[in-house]
Coordinates of C-alpha atoms and ligand atoms in Angstrom, one line a residue:
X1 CA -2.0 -22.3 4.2
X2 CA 2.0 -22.0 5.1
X3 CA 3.2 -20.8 7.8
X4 CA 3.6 -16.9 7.5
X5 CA 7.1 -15.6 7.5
X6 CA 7.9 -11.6 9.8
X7 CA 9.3 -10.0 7.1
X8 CA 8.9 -6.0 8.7
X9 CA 8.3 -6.5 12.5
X10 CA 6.2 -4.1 14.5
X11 CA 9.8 -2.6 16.3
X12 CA 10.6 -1.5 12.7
X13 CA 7.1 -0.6 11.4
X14 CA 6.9 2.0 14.6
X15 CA 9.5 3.3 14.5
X16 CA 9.8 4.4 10.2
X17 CA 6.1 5.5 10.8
X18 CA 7.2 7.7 13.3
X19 CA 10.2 9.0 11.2
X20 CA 7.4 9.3 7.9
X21 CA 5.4 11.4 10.6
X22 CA 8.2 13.5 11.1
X23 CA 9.1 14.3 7.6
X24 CA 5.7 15.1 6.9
X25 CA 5.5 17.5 10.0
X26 CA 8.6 19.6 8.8
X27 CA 7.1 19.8 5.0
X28 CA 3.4 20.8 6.5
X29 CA 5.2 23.0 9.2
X30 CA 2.4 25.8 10.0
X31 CA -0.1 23.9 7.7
X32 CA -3.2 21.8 8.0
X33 CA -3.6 18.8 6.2
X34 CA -6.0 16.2 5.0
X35 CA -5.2 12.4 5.3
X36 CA -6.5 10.8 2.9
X37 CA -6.9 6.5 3.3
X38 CA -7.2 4.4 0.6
X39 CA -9.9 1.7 2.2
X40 CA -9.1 -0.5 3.6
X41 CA -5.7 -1.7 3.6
X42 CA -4.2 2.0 5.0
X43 CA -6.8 2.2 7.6
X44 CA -4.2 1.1 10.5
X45 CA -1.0 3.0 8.9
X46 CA -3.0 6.0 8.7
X47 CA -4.3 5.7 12.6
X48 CA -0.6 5.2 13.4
X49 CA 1.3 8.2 11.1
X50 CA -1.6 11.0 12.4
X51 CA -0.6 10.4 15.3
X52 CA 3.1 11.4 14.6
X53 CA 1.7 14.7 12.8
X54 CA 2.3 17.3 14.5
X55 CA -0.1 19.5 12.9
X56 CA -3.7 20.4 12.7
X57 CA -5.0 17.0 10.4
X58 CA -8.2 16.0 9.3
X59 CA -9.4 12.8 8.0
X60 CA -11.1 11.1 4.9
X61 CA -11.1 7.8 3.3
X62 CA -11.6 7.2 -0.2
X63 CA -12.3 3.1 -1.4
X64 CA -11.6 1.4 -4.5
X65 CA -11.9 -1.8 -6.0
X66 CA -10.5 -3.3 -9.4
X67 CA -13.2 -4.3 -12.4
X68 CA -13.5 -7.6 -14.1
X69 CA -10.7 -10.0 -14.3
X70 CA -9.3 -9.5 -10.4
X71 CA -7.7 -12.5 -9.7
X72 CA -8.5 -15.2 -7.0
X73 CA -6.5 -15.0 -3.3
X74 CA -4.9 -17.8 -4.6
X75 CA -4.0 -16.6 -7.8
X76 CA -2.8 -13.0 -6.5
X77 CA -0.2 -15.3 -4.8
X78 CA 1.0 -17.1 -7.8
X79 CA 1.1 -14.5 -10.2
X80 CA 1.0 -11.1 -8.2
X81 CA -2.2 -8.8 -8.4
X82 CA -4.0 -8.1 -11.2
X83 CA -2.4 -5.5 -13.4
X84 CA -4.1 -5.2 -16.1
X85 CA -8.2 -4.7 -14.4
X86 CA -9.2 -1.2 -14.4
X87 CA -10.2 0.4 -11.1
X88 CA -13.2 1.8 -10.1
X89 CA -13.9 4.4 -7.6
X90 CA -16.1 2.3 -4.5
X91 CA -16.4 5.6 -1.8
X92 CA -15.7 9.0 -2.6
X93 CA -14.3 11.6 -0.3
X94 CA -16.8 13.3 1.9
X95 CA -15.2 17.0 1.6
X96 CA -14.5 19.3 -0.8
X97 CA -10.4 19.1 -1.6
X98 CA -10.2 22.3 -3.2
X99 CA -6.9 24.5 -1.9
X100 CA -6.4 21.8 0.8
X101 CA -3.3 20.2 1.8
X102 CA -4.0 16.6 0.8
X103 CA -1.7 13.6 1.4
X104 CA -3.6 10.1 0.0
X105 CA -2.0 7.5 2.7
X106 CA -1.4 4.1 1.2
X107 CA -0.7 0.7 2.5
X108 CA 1.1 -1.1 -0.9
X109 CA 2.5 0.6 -3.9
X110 CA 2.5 -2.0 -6.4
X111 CA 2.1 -1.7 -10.2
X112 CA 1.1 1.9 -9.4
X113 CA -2.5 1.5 -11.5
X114 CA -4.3 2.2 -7.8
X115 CA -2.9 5.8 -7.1
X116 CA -2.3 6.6 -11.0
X117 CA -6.6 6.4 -10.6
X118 CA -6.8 8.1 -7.4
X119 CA -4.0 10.6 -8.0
X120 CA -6.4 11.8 -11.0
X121 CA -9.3 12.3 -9.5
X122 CA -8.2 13.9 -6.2
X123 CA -6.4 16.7 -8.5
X124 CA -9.3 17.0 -10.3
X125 CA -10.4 18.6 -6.6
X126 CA -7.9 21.2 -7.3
X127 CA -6.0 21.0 -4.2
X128 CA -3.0 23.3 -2.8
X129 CA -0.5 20.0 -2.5
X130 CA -1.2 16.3 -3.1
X131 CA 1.5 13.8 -1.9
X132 CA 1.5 10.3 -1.2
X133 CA 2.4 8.6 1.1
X134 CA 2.6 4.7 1.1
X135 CA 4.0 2.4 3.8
X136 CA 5.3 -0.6 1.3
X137 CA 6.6 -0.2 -2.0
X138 CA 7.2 -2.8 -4.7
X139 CA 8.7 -0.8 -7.4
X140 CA 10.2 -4.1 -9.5
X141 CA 6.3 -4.4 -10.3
X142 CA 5.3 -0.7 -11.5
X143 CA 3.8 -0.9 -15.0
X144 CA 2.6 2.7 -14.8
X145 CA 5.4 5.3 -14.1
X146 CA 4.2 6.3 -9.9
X147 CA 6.3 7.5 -7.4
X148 CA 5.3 8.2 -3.9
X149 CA 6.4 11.2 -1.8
X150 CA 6.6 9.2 0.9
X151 CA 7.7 5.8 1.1
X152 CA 7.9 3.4 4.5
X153 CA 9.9 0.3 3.4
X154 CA 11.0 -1.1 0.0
X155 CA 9.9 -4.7 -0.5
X156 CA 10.8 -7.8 -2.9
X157 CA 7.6 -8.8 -4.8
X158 CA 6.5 -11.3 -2.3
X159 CA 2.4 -11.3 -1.5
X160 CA 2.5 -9.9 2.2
X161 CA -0.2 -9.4 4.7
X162 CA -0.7 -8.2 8.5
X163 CA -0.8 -4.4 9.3
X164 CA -3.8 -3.4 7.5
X165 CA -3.1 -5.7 4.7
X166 CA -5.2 -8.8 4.3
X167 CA -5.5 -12.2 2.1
X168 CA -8.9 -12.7 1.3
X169 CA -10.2 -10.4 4.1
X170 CA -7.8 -12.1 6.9
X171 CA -4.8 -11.2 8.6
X172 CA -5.4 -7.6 8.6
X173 CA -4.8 -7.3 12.5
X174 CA -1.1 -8.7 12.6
X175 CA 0.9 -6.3 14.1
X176 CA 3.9 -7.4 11.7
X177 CA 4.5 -7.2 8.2
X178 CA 4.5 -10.9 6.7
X179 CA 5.1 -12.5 3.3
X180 CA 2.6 -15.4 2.7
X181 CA 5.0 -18.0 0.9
X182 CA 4.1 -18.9 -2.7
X183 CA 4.0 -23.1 -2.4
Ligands
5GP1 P1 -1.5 -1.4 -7.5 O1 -2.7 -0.8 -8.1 O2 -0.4 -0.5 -7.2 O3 -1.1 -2.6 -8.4 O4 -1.9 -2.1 -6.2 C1 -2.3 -1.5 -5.1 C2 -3.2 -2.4 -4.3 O5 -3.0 -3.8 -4.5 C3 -3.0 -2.2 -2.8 O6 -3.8 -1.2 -2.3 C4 -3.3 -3.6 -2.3 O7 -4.7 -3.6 -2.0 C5 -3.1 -4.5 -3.4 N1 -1.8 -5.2 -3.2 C6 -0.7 -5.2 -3.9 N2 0.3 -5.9 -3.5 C7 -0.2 -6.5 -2.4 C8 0.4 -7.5 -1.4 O8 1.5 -7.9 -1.4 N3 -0.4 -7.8 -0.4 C9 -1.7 -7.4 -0.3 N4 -2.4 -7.8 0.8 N5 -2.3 -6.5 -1.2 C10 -1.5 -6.1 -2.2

């Protein structure tokens, strides 16, 4: 494989979770919340932004995977992920949502059909709030019409990995946001 190019370094990561952390402190303010991860991609941004809450947080993780036709790693680099494979729920929350204060963290907002999925069925929990909160955002690939509440760093649609984000399983433990270059 190429050589993988910084595009967010770790400086900058810190310091916009910090500021996300802070946002969501002052529209929680005298609340308790429920993170919510999306396995396993947000594992290491949610670890990170709970600890800039400043309010009484608990934690859940919910995991997903897509049906069918998901491309290979190689293809996902050609042609971007698949967009068109259905999800399908792999773990479900472990606690009742109902009246909670529930924000669903996110690594990558991409064509949006993940959290369209996941946005449904945590409603369905009847919850007080749902927001989302995602640490990348490629909006010039949405083909479903999702917006997050919170939003880390806009990005080109370039295949990135490192921060909780992987390429075929690897690279999730690079402290730096990097684009894997499409040869
Ligand atoms: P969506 O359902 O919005 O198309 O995609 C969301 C999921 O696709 C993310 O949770 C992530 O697993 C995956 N994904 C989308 N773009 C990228 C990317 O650039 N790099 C990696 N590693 N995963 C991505």
């Amino acid at each position: 494989m190429a050589e993988l190019k910084v595009l967010i370094s770790r400086e900058r990561i810190a310091q916009r979770v910090a500021e996300m952390g802070a946002e969501i402190t002052r529209d929680f303010s005298g609340e308790t919340v429920i993170l919510v991860g999306v396995l396993k991609g947000a594992a290491i941004f949610l670890g990170d932004l709970a600890r800039h809450i400043q309010l009484d947080a608990t934690f859940d993780f919910i995991g997903v995977s897509s049906y069918g036709n998901r491309p290979s790693p190689a293809q996902q680099l050609k042609s971007g992920w698949d967009s068109t494979g259905e999800v399908r729920l792999t773990k479900d929350v472990d606690q009742s949502m109902k009246q909670r204060n529930v924000i669903l963290v996110e690594d990558i907002l991409d064509t949006g059909l993940t959290l369209t999925y996941l946005k449904k069925i945590l409603l369905a929990h009847q919850p007080k709030a749902l927001r989302i909160a995602t640490l990348l955002d490629k909006p010039s690939r949405r083909t479903q019409p999702m917006q997050a509440d919170y939003v880390g760093f806009g990005i080109p649609d370039e295949f990135v990995v490192g921060y909780g984000l992987d390429y075929a399983e690897m690279y999730r433990n690079l402290p730096d946001i990097c684009v894997v270059p499409r040869e």
